[in-house]
């Protein structure tokens, strides 16, 4: 299995797909531009057949640069930095049958805020060797193994901006204007695969990751210390080469979700676009690996698709894990629709892992459709009170669009603020076709309370056919936005982002 490359593993014959998209797209220019026109979001044949390439998912075709953006409302003056978000944006796609949403070339969208102004908006493809070839650009040198235009996350790390991907590729370092600098290997100390969903423990100044790779008979816990180097890489034996999209971290433990989505080597050899399948013969379990060293302790649980971690923390003889989950089974490869396929909408759930009793208690915290959970990042691995999630109607409809059948119009667009201590929640609602993205919390300068700050999210404006950066007061969550920054184009529905504060 060692011969499997990134293109064969997360693309089946994604080398074929990559070859099919060369040419056909305009070479992007860095310029100010009017709003990009994307395919309509109607329910015609095209959207029903390929929902992840139409409507709010439709890739944009140009790189834009715009200055002094128009703003409705007032941007808080203590927001000094960049709001960035990553996502798949297929470049020059010609054969839609060879495409899967998760394989789109990464594009980072960013807004620079300073002194109460929105100084600029930029969107830039991550310049992997394949993207450079499509754009007719020369590269900086030899491409790294498993090179890929990282499309899943973008984070700040020790003065750098890193675009991230799971399952193999190195992160790509970006500059402050979103230009691609180079692949980044943590000062030449990272060997093998990395991941998109790292966890940074601010108190310990440690960056943690769980990395998987189909050629391995294990997954790896990677800890990067305060020097920015890999200090420890622990191999954790697992069967069937499972996909581990996310994990959790407490002060004592690394929490590993062994989900029954496993690599299918035969499917990869046959050219499957995403050769990962729901495997009923792979028992689901959750593991606790001591951060201080040792072996993982495993607990059997009922199967779900563990999608994204909200947070986790130690509480006496238990470990509490809050996360979003889809019901089983979940089909990462989809069922011929060009993206993942779900049998139901995601919900906000909790595991309480009882170390003495040796069992896990599962509960539903909120049964409304929601994903992309976030907290104040300073509280990762420690008990939190407030949490923020997003519900995006078009995303849930695309996930559940199977067998040429779309679900009904029950879904809407909103952001949720959860009070995890006292219970209850607040909603900030958007129009049904607004396509809201992940919420990111930014503490106010000098904040004294956990929710004293702002929630930022990209939200499509259907009237303009473009996207706004919406800035909410976290303490007046249901009130009018403090500001809406009007971008010159669309930000397609994508994945994850971060606030990159100026030093």
CSV table of C-alpha atoms in Angstrom, one decimal:
chain,number,residue,atom,x,y,z
A,1,UNK,CA,0.0,0.0,0.0
A,2,UNK,CA,3.0,2.3,0.3
A,3,UNK,CA,2.7,3.1,-3.4
A,4,UNK,CA,-0.5,5.0,-2.8
A,5,UNK,CA,0.0,8.7,-3.3
A,6,UNK,CA,-2.2,11.6,-2.2
A,7,UNK,CA,-3.8,11.7,-5.7
A,8,UNK,CA,-4.7,8.0,-5.5
A,9,UNK,CA,-5.7,8.0,-1.8
A,10,UNK,CA,-8.0,11.1,-1.6
A,11,UNK,CA,-8.7,11.1,-5.2
A,12,UNK,CA,-8.8,7.5,-6.3
A,13,UNK,CA,-7.4,8.4,-9.6
A,14,UNK,CA,-7.4,12.0,-8.7
A,15,UNK,CA,-4.4,12.2,-10.9
A,16,UNK,CA,-6.9,11.7,-13.8
A,17,UNK,CA,-9.1,14.4,-12.3
A,18,UNK,CA,-6.2,16.8,-11.9
A,19,UNK,CA,-5.2,16.2,-15.5
A,20,UNK,CA,-8.8,16.8,-16.7
A,21,UNK,CA,-8.9,20.3,-15.2
A,22,UNK,CA,-5.7,21.8,-16.8
A,23,UNK,CA,-6.7,24.6,-19.0
A,24,UNK,CA,-10.2,25.9,-19.7
A,25,UNK,CA,-10.2,28.5,-16.9
A,26,UNK,CA,-9.1,32.2,-17.2
A,27,UNK,CA,-5.8,32.9,-15.6
A,28,UNK,CA,-6.7,34.9,-12.5
A,29,UNK,CA,-5.5,38.4,-12.1
A,30,UNK,CA,-4.9,40.3,-8.9
A,31,UNK,CA,-7.2,43.2,-9.4
A,32,UNK,CA,-10.3,45.0,-8.1
A,33,UNK,CA,-13.4,43.6,-9.7
A,34,UNK,CA,-17.1,43.6,-9.6
A,35,UNK,CA,-19.1,40.8,-8.0
A,36,UNK,CA,-18.4,37.4,-9.5
A,37,UNK,CA,-21.4,35.8,-11.1
A,38,UNK,CA,-21.9,32.2,-10.2
A,39,UNK,CA,-24.4,29.7,-11.3
A,40,UNK,CA,-27.9,30.2,-9.9
A,41,UNK,CA,-29.0,28.3,-6.9
A,42,UNK,CA,-32.2,27.1,-8.5
A,43,UNK,CA,-33.5,23.6,-8.4
A,44,UNK,CA,-32.9,22.7,-12.1
A,45,UNK,CA,-31.3,19.6,-13.3
A,46,UNK,CA,-27.8,20.8,-12.9
A,47,UNK,CA,-28.2,21.7,-9.2
A,48,UNK,CA,-29.9,18.4,-8.5
A,49,UNK,CA,-27.2,16.4,-10.2
A,50,UNK,CA,-24.2,18.2,-8.8
A,51,UNK,CA,-25.2,20.3,-5.8
A,52,UNK,CA,-21.6,20.9,-4.7
A,53,UNK,CA,-20.8,22.7,-7.9
A,54,UNK,CA,-23.8,25.0,-8.1
A,55,UNK,CA,-25.5,27.7,-6.1
A,56,UNK,CA,-23.6,28.8,-3.0
A,57,UNK,CA,-21.1,26.0,-3.6
A,58,UNK,CA,-20.2,27.2,-7.1
A,59,UNK,CA,-16.4,27.8,-7.5
A,60,UNK,CA,-15.4,31.4,-8.3
A,61,UNK,CA,-13.2,31.8,-11.3
A,62,UNK,CA,-11.0,34.8,-10.5
A,63,UNK,CA,-8.7,36.1,-7.8
A,64,UNK,CA,-9.8,39.5,-6.7
A,65,UNK,CA,-8.2,42.4,-4.8
A,66,UNK,CA,-10.4,45.2,-3.6
A,67,UNK,CA,-9.5,48.1,-1.3
A,68,UNK,CA,-11.5,50.4,1.1
A,69,UNK,CA,-14.6,48.1,1.2
A,70,UNK,CA,-18.0,49.5,1.7
A,71,UNK,CA,-19.4,48.9,5.2
A,72,UNK,CA,-22.9,49.1,6.6
A,73,UNK,CA,-22.7,49.9,10.3
A,74,UNK,CA,-19.4,50.4,12.2
A,75,UNK,CA,-16.5,48.1,12.5
A,76,UNK,CA,-15.1,47.9,16.1
A,77,UNK,CA,-11.8,49.7,16.2
A,78,UNK,CA,-10.1,47.0,18.2
A,79,UNK,CA,-10.5,44.5,15.4
A,80,UNK,CA,-7.0,44.8,14.1
A,81,UNK,CA,-6.0,41.8,11.9
A,82,UNK,CA,-7.3,39.5,9.1
A,83,UNK,CA,-10.3,37.3,9.0
A,84,UNK,CA,-9.4,34.3,6.8
A,85,UNK,CA,-11.3,31.3,5.6
A,86,UNK,CA,-10.3,28.3,3.5
A,87,UNK,CA,-12.3,26.1,1.3
A,88,UNK,CA,-12.3,24.0,-1.9
A,89,UNK,CA,-12.5,26.0,-5.1
A,90,UNK,CA,-12.0,23.8,-8.2
A,91,UNK,CA,-9.8,25.5,-10.8
A,92,UNK,CA,-10.6,25.0,-14.5
A,93,UNK,CA,-12.9,22.0,-13.9
A,94,UNK,CA,-13.9,20.3,-17.1
A,95,UNK,CA,-15.1,16.8,-16.1
A,96,UNK,CA,-17.5,17.2,-13.2
A,97,UNK,CA,-17.8,13.4,-13.0
A,98,UNK,CA,-14.2,13.2,-11.9
A,99,UNK,CA,-14.7,15.9,-9.2
A,100,UNK,CA,-15.5,15.7,-5.5
A,101,UNK,CA,-16.1,18.8,-3.4
A,102,UNK,CA,-13.4,17.8,-0.8
A,103,UNK,CA,-10.8,17.6,-3.6
A,104,UNK,CA,-11.3,21.2,-4.9
A,105,UNK,CA,-8.1,23.3,-5.0
A,106,UNK,CA,-7.8,25.3,-1.8
A,107,UNK,CA,-8.7,29.0,-1.9
A,108,UNK,CA,-8.3,31.4,1.0
A,109,UNK,CA,-10.6,34.4,1.3
A,110,UNK,CA,-9.5,37.3,3.6
A,111,UNK,CA,-10.6,40.7,4.8
A,112,UNK,CA,-8.1,43.1,6.5
A,113,UNK,CA,-9.6,45.2,9.3
A,114,UNK,CA,-7.8,48.1,10.9
A,115,UNK,CA,-8.8,51.3,12.7
A,116,UNK,CA,-12.5,50.8,12.0
A,117,UNK,CA,-12.0,50.3,8.3
A,118,UNK,CA,-12.1,47.3,6.0
A,119,UNK,CA,-8.8,47.9,4.2
A,120,UNK,CA,-9.0,45.1,1.7
A,121,UNK,CA,-10.4,41.8,0.5
A,122,UNK,CA,-8.4,39.2,-1.3
A,123,UNK,CA,-9.0,35.6,-2.4
A,124,UNK,CA,-6.1,33.5,-3.5
A,125,UNK,CA,-5.6,29.9,-4.6
A,126,UNK,CA,-3.1,27.9,-2.5
A,127,UNK,CA,-0.2,27.5,-4.9
A,128,UNK,CA,0.5,23.7,-4.9
A,129,UNK,CA,2.5,22.4,-7.9
A,130,UNK,CA,-0.8,21.4,-9.6
A,131,UNK,CA,-2.3,24.8,-9.1
A,132,UNK,CA,0.8,26.5,-10.4
A,133,UNK,CA,0.7,24.3,-13.5
A,134,UNK,CA,-2.9,25.1,-14.2
A,135,UNK,CA,-2.2,28.8,-13.9
A,136,UNK,CA,0.9,28.6,-16.0
A,137,UNK,CA,3.2,29.8,-13.2
A,138,UNK,CA,6.7,28.6,-12.4
A,139,UNK,CA,7.2,26.9,-9.0
A,140,UNK,CA,9.7,27.7,-6.3
A,141,UNK,CA,11.4,24.2,-6.5
A,142,UNK,CA,10.7,20.6,-6.1
A,143,UNK,CA,7.1,19.8,-4.9
A,144,UNK,CA,6.9,18.0,-1.5
A,145,UNK,CA,5.5,14.5,-1.3
A,146,UNK,CA,1.7,14.3,-1.5
A,147,UNK,CA,1.6,17.9,-2.7
A,148,UNK,CA,-1.9,19.3,-2.5
A,149,UNK,CA,-3.6,22.8,-2.5
A,150,UNK,CA,-4.7,22.6,1.2
A,151,UNK,CA,-8.4,23.5,1.3
A,152,UNK,CA,-9.7,22.7,4.8
A,153,UNK,CA,-8.4,25.2,7.4
A,154,UNK,CA,-6.1,28.2,7.8
A,155,UNK,CA,-4.6,29.1,11.2
A,156,UNK,CA,-2.1,31.4,12.8
A,157,UNK,CA,1.0,29.8,14.3
A,158,UNK,CA,4.0,31.7,15.7
A,159,UNK,CA,3.8,34.6,13.3
A,160,UNK,CA,3.0,32.4,10.3
A,161,UNK,CA,-0.3,31.7,8.5
A,162,UNK,CA,-0.7,28.0,7.6
A,163,UNK,CA,-3.2,26.5,5.1
A,164,UNK,CA,-4.0,23.0,6.3
A,165,UNK,CA,-5.2,19.6,4.9
A,166,UNK,CA,-5.6,16.2,6.4
A,167,UNK,CA,-4.5,12.8,5.3
A,168,UNK,CA,-1.0,13.5,3.9
A,169,UNK,CA,0.0,17.0,2.7
A,170,UNK,CA,2.3,19.4,4.4
A,171,UNK,CA,0.7,22.7,5.4
A,172,UNK,CA,1.4,25.6,3.1
A,173,UNK,CA,2.7,28.9,4.6
A,174,UNK,CA,1.0,32.1,3.3
A,175,UNK,CA,2.1,35.7,3.6
A,176,UNK,CA,0.0,38.5,4.9
A,177,UNK,CA,-1.5,39.2,1.5
A,178,UNK,CA,-2.4,35.5,1.0
A,179,UNK,CA,0.4,34.7,-1.4
A,180,UNK,CA,1.8,31.2,-1.1
A,181,UNK,CA,5.3,31.2,0.5
A,182,UNK,CA,6.3,27.5,0.7
A,183,UNK,CA,5.3,24.1,2.2
A,184,UNK,CA,5.9,24.2,5.9
A,185,UNK,CA,7.3,21.2,7.9
A,186,UNK,CA,7.8,22.8,11.4
A,187,UNK,CA,11.4,23.6,11.0
A,188,UNK,CA,12.2,20.3,9.2
A,189,UNK,CA,10.9,18.1,12.1
A,190,UNK,CA,7.6,16.8,10.6
A,191,UNK,CA,7.8,13.4,9.0
A,192,UNK,CA,4.8,11.9,7.3
A,193,UNK,CA,1.2,13.1,7.2
A,194,UNK,CA,-0.3,16.0,9.0
A,195,UNK,CA,-3.9,17.2,9.6
A,196,UNK,CA,-6.2,20.1,9.2
A,197,UNK,CA,-7.8,20.1,12.6
A,198,UNK,CA,-5.0,20.9,15.0
A,199,UNK,CA,-5.5,21.9,18.7
A,200,UNK,CA,-3.5,24.7,20.2
A,201,UNK,CA,-3.2,24.7,24.0
A,202,UNK,CA,-2.4,28.3,24.7
A,203,UNK,CA,-1.4,27.7,28.4
A,204,UNK,CA,1.1,25.0,27.4
A,205,UNK,CA,2.1,26.6,24.1
A,206,UNK,CA,1.7,23.3,22.4
A,207,UNK,CA,0.1,22.5,19.0
A,208,UNK,CA,-1.4,19.0,18.8
A,209,UNK,CA,-2.5,16.9,15.9
A,210,UNK,CA,-3.8,13.4,15.1
A,211,UNK,CA,-2.6,12.4,11.6
A,212,UNK,CA,-3.8,9.4,9.6
A,213,UNK,CA,-2.6,7.9,6.3
A,214,UNK,CA,-4.0,4.9,4.4
A,215,UNK,CA,-0.6,3.2,4.2
A,216,UNK,CA,-0.2,3.2,8.0
A,217,UNK,CA,-1.3,0.6,10.5
A,218,UNK,CA,-1.6,3.3,13.1
A,219,UNK,CA,-2.5,7.0,13.5
A,220,UNK,CA,0.0,9.5,15.0
A,221,UNK,CA,-0.4,11.9,17.8
A,222,UNK,CA,2.0,14.8,17.0
A,223,UNK,CA,2.9,17.4,19.6
A,224,UNK,CA,4.8,20.6,18.5
A,225,UNK,CA,6.3,22.4,21.4
A,226,UNK,CA,6.9,26.1,22.0
A,227,UNK,CA,10.0,26.1,19.8
A,228,UNK,CA,7.8,25.3,16.8
A,229,UNK,CA,9.4,21.8,16.4
A,230,UNK,CA,7.8,18.4,16.6
A,231,UNK,CA,8.7,17.3,20.1
A,232,UNK,CA,6.9,13.9,20.1
A,233,UNK,CA,5.1,11.7,17.6
A,234,UNK,CA,3.3,8.8,19.2
A,235,UNK,CA,2.1,5.9,17.1
A,236,UNK,CA,-1.3,4.5,18.1
A,237,UNK,CA,-2.2,1.2,16.5
A,238,UNK,CA,-5.6,1.1,14.7
A,239,UNK,CA,-7.2,-1.4,12.3
A,240,UNK,CA,-8.6,-0.7,8.8
A,241,UNK,CA,-6.9,2.7,8.2
A,242,UNK,CA,-9.8,4.8,9.4
A,243,UNK,CA,-10.5,8.4,8.5
A,244,UNK,CA,-9.9,10.6,11.6
A,245,UNK,CA,-11.2,14.0,10.5
A,246,UNK,CA,-11.0,15.6,14.0
A,247,UNK,CA,-10.0,14.9,17.6
A,248,UNK,CA,-10.2,16.6,21.0
A,249,UNK,CA,-7.8,17.7,23.6
A,250,UNK,CA,-8.0,18.1,27.4
A,251,UNK,CA,-5.3,19.1,29.9
A,252,UNK,CA,-4.7,15.4,30.6
A,253,UNK,CA,-5.7,13.6,27.4
A,254,UNK,CA,-5.7,13.4,23.7
A,255,UNK,CA,-9.2,12.2,22.7
A,256,UNK,CA,-9.3,10.0,19.6
A,257,UNK,CA,-12.5,9.1,17.7
A,258,UNK,CA,-12.1,5.9,15.8
A,259,UNK,CA,-15.0,6.2,13.3
A,260,UNK,CA,-16.1,3.3,11.0
A,261,UNK,CA,-15.1,5.2,7.8
A,262,UNK,CA,-12.2,3.2,6.5
A,263,UNK,CA,-9.9,3.1,3.5
A,264,UNK,CA,-10.9,0.8,0.6
A,265,UNK,CA,-7.7,-0.2,-1.2
A,266,UNK,CA,-9.7,-2.0,-4.0
A,267,UNK,CA,-11.8,1.1,-4.6
A,268,UNK,CA,-8.6,3.2,-4.8
A,269,UNK,CA,-7.1,0.9,-7.4
A,270,UNK,CA,-10.3,0.9,-9.4
A,271,UNK,CA,-10.2,4.7,-9.5
A,272,UNK,CA,-12.7,5.7,-6.8
A,273,UNK,CA,-12.7,9.5,-6.4
A,274,UNK,CA,-12.7,9.2,-2.6
A,275,UNK,CA,-11.9,5.6,-1.6
A,276,UNK,CA,-13.3,5.7,1.9
A,277,UNK,CA,-16.4,3.8,2.9
A,278,UNK,CA,-18.7,3.3,5.8
A,279,UNK,CA,-17.6,0.0,7.3
A,280,UNK,CA,-20.1,-1.7,9.6
A,281,UNK,CA,-17.5,-4.3,10.5
A,282,UNK,CA,-15.2,-1.6,12.0
A,283,UNK,CA,-16.5,-1.0,15.6
A,284,UNK,CA,-16.6,2.6,16.8
A,285,UNK,CA,-14.7,3.5,19.8
A,286,UNK,CA,-13.2,6.5,21.6
A,287,UNK,CA,-9.7,6.5,23.0
A,288,UNK,CA,-7.9,8.5,25.7
A,289,UNK,CA,-4.2,8.9,25.2
A,290,UNK,CA,-2.4,10.5,28.2
A,291,UNK,CA,-0.6,13.7,27.3
A,292,UNK,CA,2.0,12.9,29.8
A,293,UNK,CA,2.8,9.6,28.0
A,294,UNK,CA,1.5,6.1,27.9
A,295,UNK,CA,-0.9,4.0,25.9
A,296,UNK,CA,-4.4,4.8,24.8
A,297,UNK,CA,-7.4,3.4,26.7
A,298,UNK,CA,-10.4,2.6,24.5
A,299,UNK,CA,-14.1,2.7,25.1
A,300,UNK,CA,-16.7,1.2,22.8
A,301,UNK,CA,-19.6,3.4,21.7
A,302,UNK,CA,-22.5,3.4,19.3
A,303,UNK,CA,-21.5,4.5,15.8
A,304,UNK,CA,-21.9,8.1,14.6
A,305,UNK,CA,-19.9,10.2,12.3
A,306,UNK,CA,-17.8,12.4,14.6
A,307,UNK,CA,-17.5,15.5,12.5
A,308,UNK,CA,-16.0,18.4,14.5
A,309,UNK,CA,-14.9,19.1,18.0
A,310,UNK,CA,-16.4,22.0,19.9
A,311,UNK,CA,-14.1,21.4,22.9
A,312,UNK,CA,-13.2,18.9,25.6
A,313,UNK,CA,-12.1,19.1,29.3
A,314,UNK,CA,-11.4,17.0,32.3
A,315,UNK,CA,-14.0,17.0,35.1
A,316,UNK,CA,-13.1,14.8,38.1
A,317,UNK,CA,-13.0,11.2,37.0
A,318,UNK,CA,-14.6,12.0,33.7
A,319,UNK,CA,-13.7,13.5,30.4
A,320,UNK,CA,-16.3,15.7,28.7
A,321,UNK,CA,-16.3,16.0,24.9
A,322,UNK,CA,-18.7,18.4,23.0
A,323,UNK,CA,-18.9,17.8,19.3
A,324,UNK,CA,-21.1,17.8,16.2
A,325,UNK,CA,-22.1,14.5,14.7
A,326,UNK,CA,-24.0,13.1,11.7
A,327,UNK,CA,-26.1,10.0,12.2
A,328,UNK,CA,-24.7,6.7,11.0
A,329,UNK,CA,-24.0,5.8,8.2
A,330,UNK,CA,-22.2,8.8,6.7
A,331,UNK,CA,-20.8,8.5,3.2
A,332,UNK,CA,-17.7,10.6,2.8
A,333,UNK,CA,-17.3,9.7,-0.8
A,334,UNK,CA,-21.0,10.5,-1.5
A,335,UNK,CA,-23.2,8.5,-3.7
A,336,UNK,CA,-22.5,10.0,-7.1
A,337,UNK,CA,-23.4,13.6,-6.2
A,338,UNK,CA,-19.9,15.1,-6.1
A,339,UNK,CA,-19.7,15.5,-2.3
A,340,UNK,CA,-20.4,13.8,1.0
A,341,UNK,CA,-23.8,12.2,1.6
A,342,UNK,CA,-25.6,12.1,5.0
A,343,UNK,CA,-28.6,10.2,6.3
A,344,UNK,CA,-29.6,13.1,8.5
A,345,UNK,CA,-28.5,16.6,9.6
A,346,UNK,CA,-25.7,17.1,12.1
A,347,UNK,CA,-26.5,17.9,15.7
A,348,UNK,CA,-24.6,19.1,18.8
A,349,UNK,CA,-23.8,16.2,21.1
A,350,UNK,CA,-21.8,15.3,24.1
A,351,UNK,CA,-19.8,12.3,25.4
A,352,UNK,CA,-19.0,12.0,29.1
A,353,UNK,CA,-16.3,9.4,29.4
A,354,UNK,CA,-16.4,7.8,32.8
A,355,UNK,CA,-12.9,6.6,33.7
A,356,UNK,CA,-14.0,4.6,36.8
A,357,UNK,CA,-16.9,2.8,35.2
A,358,UNK,CA,-15.2,2.3,31.9
A,359,UNK,CA,-18.1,3.5,29.8
A,360,UNK,CA,-19.2,6.5,27.7
A,361,UNK,CA,-22.5,8.3,28.3
A,362,UNK,CA,-23.8,10.0,25.1
A,363,UNK,CA,-26.4,12.8,25.0
A,364,UNK,CA,-27.9,15.3,22.6
A,365,UNK,CA,-27.3,18.9,23.5
A,366,UNK,CA,-29.2,20.5,20.6
A,367,UNK,CA,-31.1,18.6,17.9
A,368,UNK,CA,-31.3,21.5,15.5
A,369,UNK,CA,-29.2,21.1,12.3
A,370,UNK,CA,-25.8,22.8,13.0
A,371,UNK,CA,-22.1,22.4,12.3
A,372,UNK,CA,-18.7,24.2,12.5
A,373,UNK,CA,-18.6,24.6,16.3
A,374,UNK,CA,-16.2,27.2,17.7
A,375,UNK,CA,-15.3,28.6,21.1
A,376,UNK,CA,-12.9,31.2,22.4
A,377,UNK,CA,-9.7,29.6,21.2
A,378,UNK,CA,-7.9,30.5,24.4
A,379,UNK,CA,-10.1,27.9,26.2
A,380,UNK,CA,-9.2,24.9,24.1
A,381,UNK,CA,-8.7,21.9,26.4
A,382,UNK,CA,-10.3,23.7,29.3
A,383,UNK,CA,-13.9,24.1,30.4
A,384,UNK,CA,-15.9,26.6,28.3
A,385,UNK,CA,-19.2,28.3,28.8
A,386,UNK,CA,-20.1,29.7,25.4
A,387,UNK,CA,-20.1,28.1,22.0
A,388,UNK,CA,-21.0,29.1,18.5
A,389,UNK,CA,-22.3,27.0,15.6
A,390,UNK,CA,-23.8,27.5,12.1
A,391,UNK,CA,-26.7,26.1,10.3
A,392,UNK,CA,-26.6,26.4,6.5
A,393,UNK,CA,-29.7,25.4,4.6
A,394,UNK,CA,-28.1,24.8,1.2
A,395,UNK,CA,-25.4,22.6,2.8
A,396,UNK,CA,-27.8,20.3,4.5
A,397,UNK,CA,-29.9,20.0,1.4
A,398,UNK,CA,-26.8,19.1,-0.6
A,399,UNK,CA,-25.6,16.5,1.9
A,400,UNK,CA,-29.1,14.9,1.9
A,401,UNK,CA,-29.7,15.1,-1.9
A,402,UNK,CA,-29.5,11.5,-2.8
A,403,UNK,CA,-31.2,9.4,-5.5
A,404,UNK,CA,-32.3,12.6,-7.3
A,405,UNK,CA,-34.4,13.5,-4.3
A,406,UNK,CA,-34.0,16.8,-2.4
A,407,UNK,CA,-35.2,17.1,1.2
A,408,UNK,CA,-38.0,19.6,1.9
A,409,UNK,CA,-37.6,23.2,2.7
A,410,UNK,CA,-37.4,22.7,6.5
A,411,UNK,CA,-33.8,24.1,6.7
A,412,UNK,CA,-32.9,27.7,7.3
A,413,UNK,CA,-29.8,29.8,7.9
A,414,UNK,CA,-28.8,30.9,11.3
A,415,UNK,CA,-25.9,31.2,13.8
A,416,UNK,CA,-26.3,29.9,17.3
A,417,UNK,CA,-24.8,31.0,20.6
A,418,UNK,CA,-25.0,28.3,23.2
A,419,UNK,CA,-24.7,28.7,27.0
A,420,UNK,CA,-23.2,25.4,27.9
A,421,UNK,CA,-23.3,26.2,31.7
A,422,UNK,CA,-26.8,27.4,32.2
A,423,UNK,CA,-28.4,25.9,29.1
A,424,UNK,CA,-30.3,27.8,26.5
A,425,UNK,CA,-29.2,29.5,23.3
A,426,UNK,CA,-29.7,32.6,21.1
A,427,UNK,CA,-30.1,32.6,17.4
A,428,UNK,CA,-29.1,35.2,14.8
A,429,UNK,CA,-31.2,34.4,11.7
A,430,UNK,CA,-30.5,35.1,8.1
A,431,UNK,CA,-32.6,34.8,4.9
A,432,UNK,CA,-33.2,31.3,3.7
A,433,UNK,CA,-30.8,31.7,0.8
A,434,UNK,CA,-28.1,33.6,2.7
A,435,UNK,CA,-25.7,30.6,3.0
A,436,UNK,CA,-24.1,31.4,6.4
A,437,UNK,CA,-20.5,30.1,7.0
A,438,UNK,CA,-18.6,29.1,10.2
A,439,UNK,CA,-18.7,31.6,13.1
A,440,UNK,CA,-15.4,32.6,14.6
A,441,UNK,CA,-15.2,34.3,18.0
A,442,UNK,CA,-12.8,37.2,18.6
A,443,UNK,CA,-12.3,38.5,22.1
A,444,UNK,CA,-12.6,42.3,22.6
A,445,UNK,CA,-9.4,44.0,23.6
A,446,UNK,CA,-9.4,44.0,27.4
A,447,UNK,CA,-12.3,41.6,27.6
A,448,UNK,CA,-13.2,40.4,31.1
A,449,UNK,CA,-16.0,38.0,30.3
A,450,UNK,CA,-15.8,34.9,28.1
A,451,UNK,CA,-18.3,36.2,25.6
A,452,UNK,CA,-17.0,39.8,25.6
A,453,UNK,CA,-16.1,40.1,22.0
A,454,UNK,CA,-17.3,39.6,18.4
A,455,UNK,CA,-18.5,36.7,16.2
A,456,UNK,CA,-17.4,36.9,12.5
A,457,UNK,CA,-18.9,35.0,9.6
A,458,UNK,CA,-19.0,35.2,5.9
A,459,UNK,CA,-22.7,35.4,4.8
A,460,UNK,CA,-23.9,35.4,1.2
A,461,UNK,CA,-26.1,38.4,0.3
A,462,UNK,CA,-28.6,37.1,-2.2
A,463,UNK,CA,-29.7,40.6,-3.2
A,464,UNK,CA,-26.2,41.5,-4.3
A,465,UNK,CA,-25.1,38.1,-5.5
A,466,UNK,CA,-22.0,38.5,-3.4
A,467,UNK,CA,-20.8,37.9,0.2
A,468,UNK,CA,-20.7,40.1,3.4
A,469,UNK,CA,-18.4,39.7,6.3
A,470,UNK,CA,-20.9,39.9,9.2
A,471,UNK,CA,-19.7,41.2,12.5
A,472,UNK,CA,-21.9,40.4,15.5
A,473,UNK,CA,-21.6,41.4,19.2
A,474,UNK,CA,-21.4,38.1,21.1
A,475,UNK,CA,-23.2,39.7,24.0
A,476,UNK,CA,-26.0,41.0,21.8
A,477,UNK,CA,-26.1,38.0,19.6
A,478,UNK,CA,-29.7,38.3,18.3
A,479,UNK,CA,-29.4,42.1,17.7
A,480,UNK,CA,-28.5,43.9,14.5
A,481,UNK,CA,-25.0,43.2,13.2
A,482,UNK,CA,-22.4,45.8,14.3
A,483,UNK,CA,-21.2,45.8,10.8
A,484,UNK,CA,-21.5,44.2,7.4
A,485,UNK,CA,-18.5,44.5,5.2
A,486,UNK,CA,-19.6,44.2,1.5
A,487,UNK,CA,-17.1,42.1,-0.5
A,488,UNK,CA,-16.7,42.5,-4.2
A,489,UNK,CA,-17.6,38.8,-4.9
A,490,UNK,CA,-18.9,35.6,-3.5
A,491,UNK,CA,-17.2,33.4,-0.9
A,492,UNK,CA,-18.4,29.9,-1.9
A,493,UNK,CA,-19.5,27.6,0.9
A,494,UNK,CA,-16.4,26.0,2.3
A,495,UNK,CA,-14.7,24.9,5.5
A,496,UNK,CA,-12.8,26.6,8.3
A,497,UNK,CA,-11.1,29.8,9.1
A,498,UNK,CA,-9.4,32.0,11.8
A,499,UNK,CA,-8.9,35.5,13.1
A,500,UNK,CA,-5.3,36.4,12.6
A,501,UNK,CA,-4.6,39.2,15.0
A,502,UNK,CA,-1.8,41.7,14.3
A,503,UNK,CA,1.0,41.4,16.8
